[in-house]
Coordinates of C-alpha atoms in Angstrom, one line a residue:
M244 CA 27.7 15.2 -69.6
E245 CA 24.4 15.0 -71.5
T246 CA 21.5 17.3 -70.6
A247 CA 18.3 15.5 -69.6
A248 CA 15.5 15.8 -72.2
V249 CA 12.6 18.0 -71.2
S250 CA 9.4 16.0 -71.2
P251 CA 6.6 17.2 -73.5
M252 CA 4.2 19.7 -72.0
R253 CA 0.6 18.4 -72.0
I254 CA -2.3 20.8 -72.0
Y255 CA -6.0 20.1 -72.0
N256 CA -7.5 21.9 -75.0
T257 CA -11.2 22.8 -74.4
R258 CA -11.9 23.1 -78.1
K259 CA -10.7 19.5 -78.8
R260 CA -11.8 18.2 -75.4
S261 CA -8.5 16.3 -75.0
L262 CA -5.0 16.4 -73.6
E263 CA -2.4 17.1 -76.2
D264 CA 1.4 17.7 -76.4
F265 CA 2.2 21.4 -76.7
E266 CA 4.9 23.1 -78.7
P267 CA 4.7 26.8 -79.7
T268 CA 4.1 27.5 -83.4
E269 CA 7.2 29.7 -83.4
P270 CA 10.0 27.7 -81.9
G271 CA 10.9 29.0 -78.5
H272 CA 8.2 31.7 -78.4
V273 CA 4.7 31.2 -76.9
R274 CA 1.9 33.7 -77.6
L275 CA -0.6 33.8 -74.8
Y276 CA -3.9 35.8 -74.5
V277 CA -6.1 35.9 -71.4
C278 CA -9.4 37.7 -71.1
G279 CA -9.1 40.3 -68.4
M280 CA -11.6 42.1 -66.2
T281 CA -14.5 44.4 -67.0
V282 CA -13.5 47.2 -64.6
Y283 CA -16.6 48.8 -63.1
D284 CA -15.9 47.8 -59.4
Y285 CA -13.2 46.3 -57.2
C286 CA -12.4 42.8 -58.2
H287 CA -13.1 39.8 -55.9
I288 CA -11.2 36.6 -55.1
G289 CA -13.1 34.7 -57.8
H290 CA -11.4 37.0 -60.3
A291 CA -8.2 36.5 -58.5
R292 CA -8.4 32.7 -59.1
A293 CA -8.6 33.3 -62.9
M294 CA -5.7 35.7 -62.8
L295 CA -3.6 33.5 -60.6
T296 CA -4.2 30.5 -62.8
F297 CA -2.8 32.1 -65.8
D298 CA 0.0 33.7 -63.8
M299 CA 1.0 30.1 -63.0
V300 CA 0.7 29.2 -66.7
Y301 CA 2.9 32.2 -67.7
R302 CA 5.5 31.3 -65.1
W303 CA 5.5 27.6 -66.1
L304 CA 6.0 28.4 -69.8
K305 CA 8.9 30.8 -68.9
A306 CA 10.4 28.2 -66.6
R307 CA 10.6 25.8 -69.5
G308 CA 12.9 28.2 -71.2
W309 CA 10.4 29.7 -73.7
R310 CA 10.0 33.4 -74.4
V311 CA 6.4 34.3 -73.7
T312 CA 4.3 37.2 -75.0
Y313 CA 1.5 37.5 -72.5
V314 CA -1.4 39.8 -73.4
R315 CA -4.2 40.4 -70.8
N316 CA -6.8 43.1 -71.7
H317 CA -8.9 45.5 -69.7
T318 CA -12.5 46.0 -70.8
D319 CA -13.0 49.7 -70.2
V320 CA -16.1 50.1 -72.5
D321 CA -19.2 48.1 -71.4
D322 CA -22.8 48.4 -70.4
K323 CA -22.0 47.8 -66.7
I324 CA -19.3 50.5 -66.8
I325 CA -21.7 53.0 -68.4
A326 CA -24.5 52.1 -65.9
R327 CA -22.1 52.5 -62.9
A328 CA -20.7 55.8 -64.2
I329 CA -24.2 57.2 -64.7
E330 CA -25.0 56.1 -61.1
N331 CA -21.9 57.8 -59.8
G332 CA -22.1 60.9 -62.0
E333 CA -18.7 60.0 -63.4
E334 CA -17.2 59.8 -66.9
P335 CA -17.2 56.1 -67.9
L336 CA -13.6 56.0 -69.1
A337 CA -12.5 57.8 -65.9
L338 CA -14.3 55.3 -63.8
A339 CA -12.7 52.4 -65.7
Q340 CA -9.2 53.9 -65.2
R341 CA -9.8 54.3 -61.5
F342 CA -10.7 50.6 -61.2
I343 CA -7.8 49.5 -63.5
A344 CA -5.4 51.2 -61.1
A345 CA -7.1 49.4 -58.1
L346 CA -6.9 46.0 -59.9
D347 CA -3.2 46.5 -60.7
E348 CA -2.6 47.3 -57.1
D349 CA -4.5 44.2 -55.9
L350 CA -2.8 41.9 -58.3
G351 CA 0.6 43.4 -57.3
R352 CA -0.1 42.7 -53.7
L353 CA -1.1 39.1 -54.7
G354 CA 2.3 38.7 -56.3
L355 CA 1.3 38.3 -59.9
L356 CA 3.6 39.1 -62.7
P357 CA 2.3 41.9 -65.0
P358 CA 1.4 40.9 -68.6
D359 CA 3.7 42.1 -71.3
V360 CA 0.8 44.0 -72.9
A361 CA -2.4 45.2 -71.2
P362 CA -4.5 46.7 -74.0
L363 CA -7.7 48.8 -73.5
V364 CA -10.9 48.5 -75.6
S365 CA -10.9 52.3 -75.9
D366 CA -7.5 52.2 -77.6
N367 CA -8.7 49.7 -80.2
I368 CA -11.8 51.3 -81.7
E369 CA -10.3 51.7 -85.2
G370 CA -9.4 48.0 -85.3
I371 CA -12.9 47.0 -84.1
V372 CA -14.6 49.1 -86.8
A373 CA -12.3 47.6 -89.4
M374 CA -13.0 44.0 -88.3
A375 CA -16.8 44.6 -88.3
S376 CA -16.5 46.2 -91.8
T377 CA -14.6 43.2 -93.0
L378 CA -17.2 40.8 -91.7
I379 CA -20.0 42.7 -93.4
E380 CA -18.0 42.7 -96.7
R381 CA -17.5 38.9 -96.4
G382 CA -21.2 38.2 -95.7
H383 CA -20.7 37.2 -92.1
A384 CA -22.4 40.3 -90.5
Y385 CA -25.1 42.9 -91.3
A386 CA -26.0 46.4 -90.2
V387 CA -29.5 47.4 -89.0
D388 CA -30.5 50.7 -87.4
G389 CA -26.9 51.7 -86.6
D390 CA -26.1 48.3 -85.0
V391 CA -24.0 45.5 -86.5
Y392 CA -24.7 41.9 -85.9
F393 CA -22.6 38.8 -86.6
A394 CA -24.6 36.1 -88.5
V395 CA -23.9 32.9 -86.6
E396 CA -25.4 30.7 -89.4
S397 CA -22.6 31.9 -91.7
F398 CA -20.0 30.1 -89.7
E399 CA -20.2 26.3 -90.1
R400 CA -18.0 25.6 -87.0
Y401 CA -20.2 27.7 -84.7
G402 CA -20.6 25.7 -81.4
E403 CA -17.4 23.7 -81.7
L404 CA -15.9 25.1 -78.5
S405 CA -19.0 24.9 -76.3
G406 CA -20.8 21.9 -77.9
R407 CA -23.9 23.9 -78.5
K408 CA -26.0 23.6 -81.6
L409 CA -27.6 26.5 -83.5
E410 CA -31.0 24.7 -83.6
D411 CA -30.9 24.6 -79.8
L412 CA -30.3 28.3 -79.6
R413 CA -33.3 28.8 -81.9
A414 CA -35.4 26.4 -79.8
G415 CA -34.6 28.5 -76.7
E416 CA -35.7 31.7 -78.4
R417 CA -37.6 34.0 -76.0
V418 CA -40.7 36.0 -76.9
N419 CA -38.8 39.3 -76.5
V420 CA -36.0 38.4 -78.9
D421 CA -34.8 41.2 -81.1
E422 CA -36.8 40.8 -84.3
R423 CA -34.1 42.7 -86.3
K424 CA -31.8 39.6 -85.9
R425 CA -31.8 37.0 -88.6
H426 CA -31.1 34.3 -85.9
P427 CA -31.6 34.6 -82.2
G428 CA -28.0 33.7 -81.6
D429 CA -26.7 36.6 -83.7
F430 CA -24.6 38.9 -81.5
A431 CA -23.6 42.6 -81.6
L432 CA -20.3 43.7 -83.1
W433 CA -21.2 47.3 -82.8
K434 CA -23.9 49.1 -80.8
S435 CA -25.5 52.4 -81.8
A436 CA -25.1 55.0 -79.1
K437 CA -28.0 56.0 -76.8
P438 CA -28.3 59.6 -75.7
G439 CA -25.5 60.6 -73.3
E440 CA -23.5 57.4 -73.8
V441 CA -19.8 57.4 -74.6
S442 CA -19.4 56.8 -78.3
W443 CA -17.2 56.8 -81.4
P444 CA -17.9 57.5 -85.1
S445 CA -18.4 54.6 -87.4
P446 CA -19.7 53.9 -90.9
W447 CA -23.0 53.0 -89.2
G448 CA -23.3 56.1 -87.0
P449 CA -21.9 56.9 -83.5
G450 CA -21.7 53.9 -81.2
R451 CA -19.4 51.6 -79.3
P452 CA -18.1 48.0 -79.6
G453 CA -20.1 44.9 -78.6
W454 CA -18.5 42.8 -75.9
H455 CA -17.0 39.9 -77.9
I456 CA -15.2 41.7 -80.8
E457 CA -12.9 43.5 -78.5
C458 CA -10.8 40.5 -77.6
S459 CA -10.6 39.3 -81.2
V460 CA -9.1 42.6 -82.2
M461 CA -6.7 43.0 -79.3
A462 CA -5.5 39.4 -79.6
T463 CA -4.8 39.6 -83.3
R464 CA -3.2 43.0 -83.1
H465 CA -0.6 41.9 -80.6
L466 CA -0.3 38.1 -81.3
G467 CA -1.3 37.6 -84.9
E468 CA -4.3 36.0 -86.6
T469 CA -3.5 32.6 -85.0
F470 CA -1.6 32.2 -81.8
D471 CA -0.8 29.5 -79.2
I472 CA -3.0 29.7 -76.1
H473 CA -6.2 31.6 -75.2
G474 CA -7.3 31.5 -71.6
G475 CA -10.1 32.6 -69.4
G476 CA -12.8 31.5 -66.9
I477 CA -15.1 28.5 -67.7
D478 CA -18.0 31.0 -67.7
L479 CA -16.5 32.6 -70.9
V480 CA -16.7 29.4 -73.0
F481 CA -20.2 30.5 -74.2
P482 CA -21.0 32.9 -75.5
H483 CA -17.8 35.0 -75.3
H484 CA -15.1 32.6 -76.5
E485 CA -17.4 30.9 -79.0
N486 CA -18.2 34.2 -80.5
E487 CA -14.5 35.2 -80.6
I488 CA -13.7 32.1 -82.6
A489 CA -16.5 32.8 -85.1
Q490 CA -15.8 36.4 -85.8
S491 CA -12.0 36.0 -85.8
E492 CA -11.9 33.0 -88.2
C493 CA -14.5 34.6 -90.5
A494 CA -12.6 37.9 -90.6
S495 CA -9.2 36.5 -91.2
G496 CA -10.0 33.3 -93.0
V497 CA -7.4 31.6 -90.7
H498 CA -8.2 28.5 -88.7
P499 CA -7.6 28.1 -85.8
F500 CA -7.8 31.5 -84.1
A501 CA -6.1 30.1 -81.0
R502 CA -4.5 26.6 -81.1
V503 CA -5.3 25.8 -77.5
W504 CA -8.1 27.0 -75.2
M505 CA -7.6 26.8 -71.5
H506 CA -10.4 27.5 -68.9
N507 CA -10.2 27.7 -65.1
G508 CA -13.0 26.5 -62.8
H509 CA -15.1 28.8 -60.7
L510 CA -14.4 29.7 -57.1
N511 CA -17.5 28.7 -55.1
M512 CA -18.8 30.2 -52.0
A513 CA -20.9 27.8 -49.9
G514 CA -21.5 25.7 -53.0
T515 CA -22.4 28.7 -55.3
K516 CA -20.3 30.5 -57.9
M517 CA -18.9 33.7 -56.5
S518 CA -20.5 36.5 -58.4
K519 CA -21.1 40.2 -58.0
S520 CA -24.7 39.7 -59.2
L521 CA -25.3 37.2 -56.3
G522 CA -23.6 39.5 -53.8
N523 CA -21.5 36.6 -52.3
I524 CA -18.2 38.2 -52.9
I525 CA -15.0 38.9 -51.0
R526 CA -12.8 41.6 -52.5
I527 CA -9.2 40.8 -53.2
R528 CA -8.0 43.8 -51.2
D529 CA -10.1 42.9 -48.2
I530 CA -8.8 39.3 -48.0
L531 CA -5.2 40.5 -48.4
D532 CA -5.8 42.7 -45.3
E533 CA -6.6 39.5 -43.4
V534 CA -4.2 36.8 -44.7
P535 CA -0.8 36.8 -46.5
A536 CA -0.8 36.6 -50.3
E537 CA 1.1 33.3 -50.1
T538 CA -1.8 31.8 -48.2
L539 CA -4.3 32.7 -50.9
R540 CA -2.0 31.6 -53.7
L541 CA -1.5 28.2 -52.0
L542 CA -5.2 27.7 -51.5
Y543 CA -5.8 28.2 -55.3
L544 CA -2.9 26.1 -56.4
E545 CA -3.8 23.1 -54.2
S546 CA -6.8 22.6 -56.6
H547 CA -6.6 21.6 -60.2
Y548 CA -7.1 24.7 -62.3
R549 CA -10.1 23.3 -64.1
S550 CA -11.8 22.2 -61.0
P551 CA -14.2 24.3 -58.9

């Protein structure tokens, strides 16, 4: 008896703005990277939507019979973490570990499968310094006063993911833009340490990573210089994912960094994006005290993952 052929898997690729048939680069093996949380507080149900979206993708890829290497990071070094730690009188890395444990508990209650690898920024400092150094050597970055910036004008494909143009970024330049930058869109790869901040040694002095470079380093470390799928929330398209592409492809010389980019829509609360800064949040652990996890999962999966 003949086995029925499996229909091609179709994925919407944000970078190409089109649906395309998907086959992994390595036959039978999909390499998937998803941007995780910046852990300075308990996560809310907007975060849960993003995590559940890619849990569904992970399960679907595995159900098709493919082996999947799923990497989802934790950002444990960040301005918000440092600010909250100072406010609490707590060590930043200890605070981050406390909220990583809370997030793992919440996602376990929600029924999510754990990723195969869950790297931390603090465990990848050596790789971050190495990538920043490579970008300087290749003329894509520059150091000033202990900081290192990526030069966006050095990457001709900058803006391909988000559709933004460099001239628009310059036109929107604010009066208080950092005058040390060659272009207002240049972004930090390495930040010099302020007094009392957590820091690591580097060729440019003590400091810590910029936000964007961390994911490039962790993804390439565990999945290679080019891999199959990169996922995250729609709010990460610009600047985070745009900057990931630029620094990764300039450092490696390999194009593309990720073959497919997937982005889930926001979870809205009364017509507004759920956000800690707006204060309109419901924590994952609080909603799961009120309703079964299956109810929340069904609510999310009833909507197309790219829709709000």
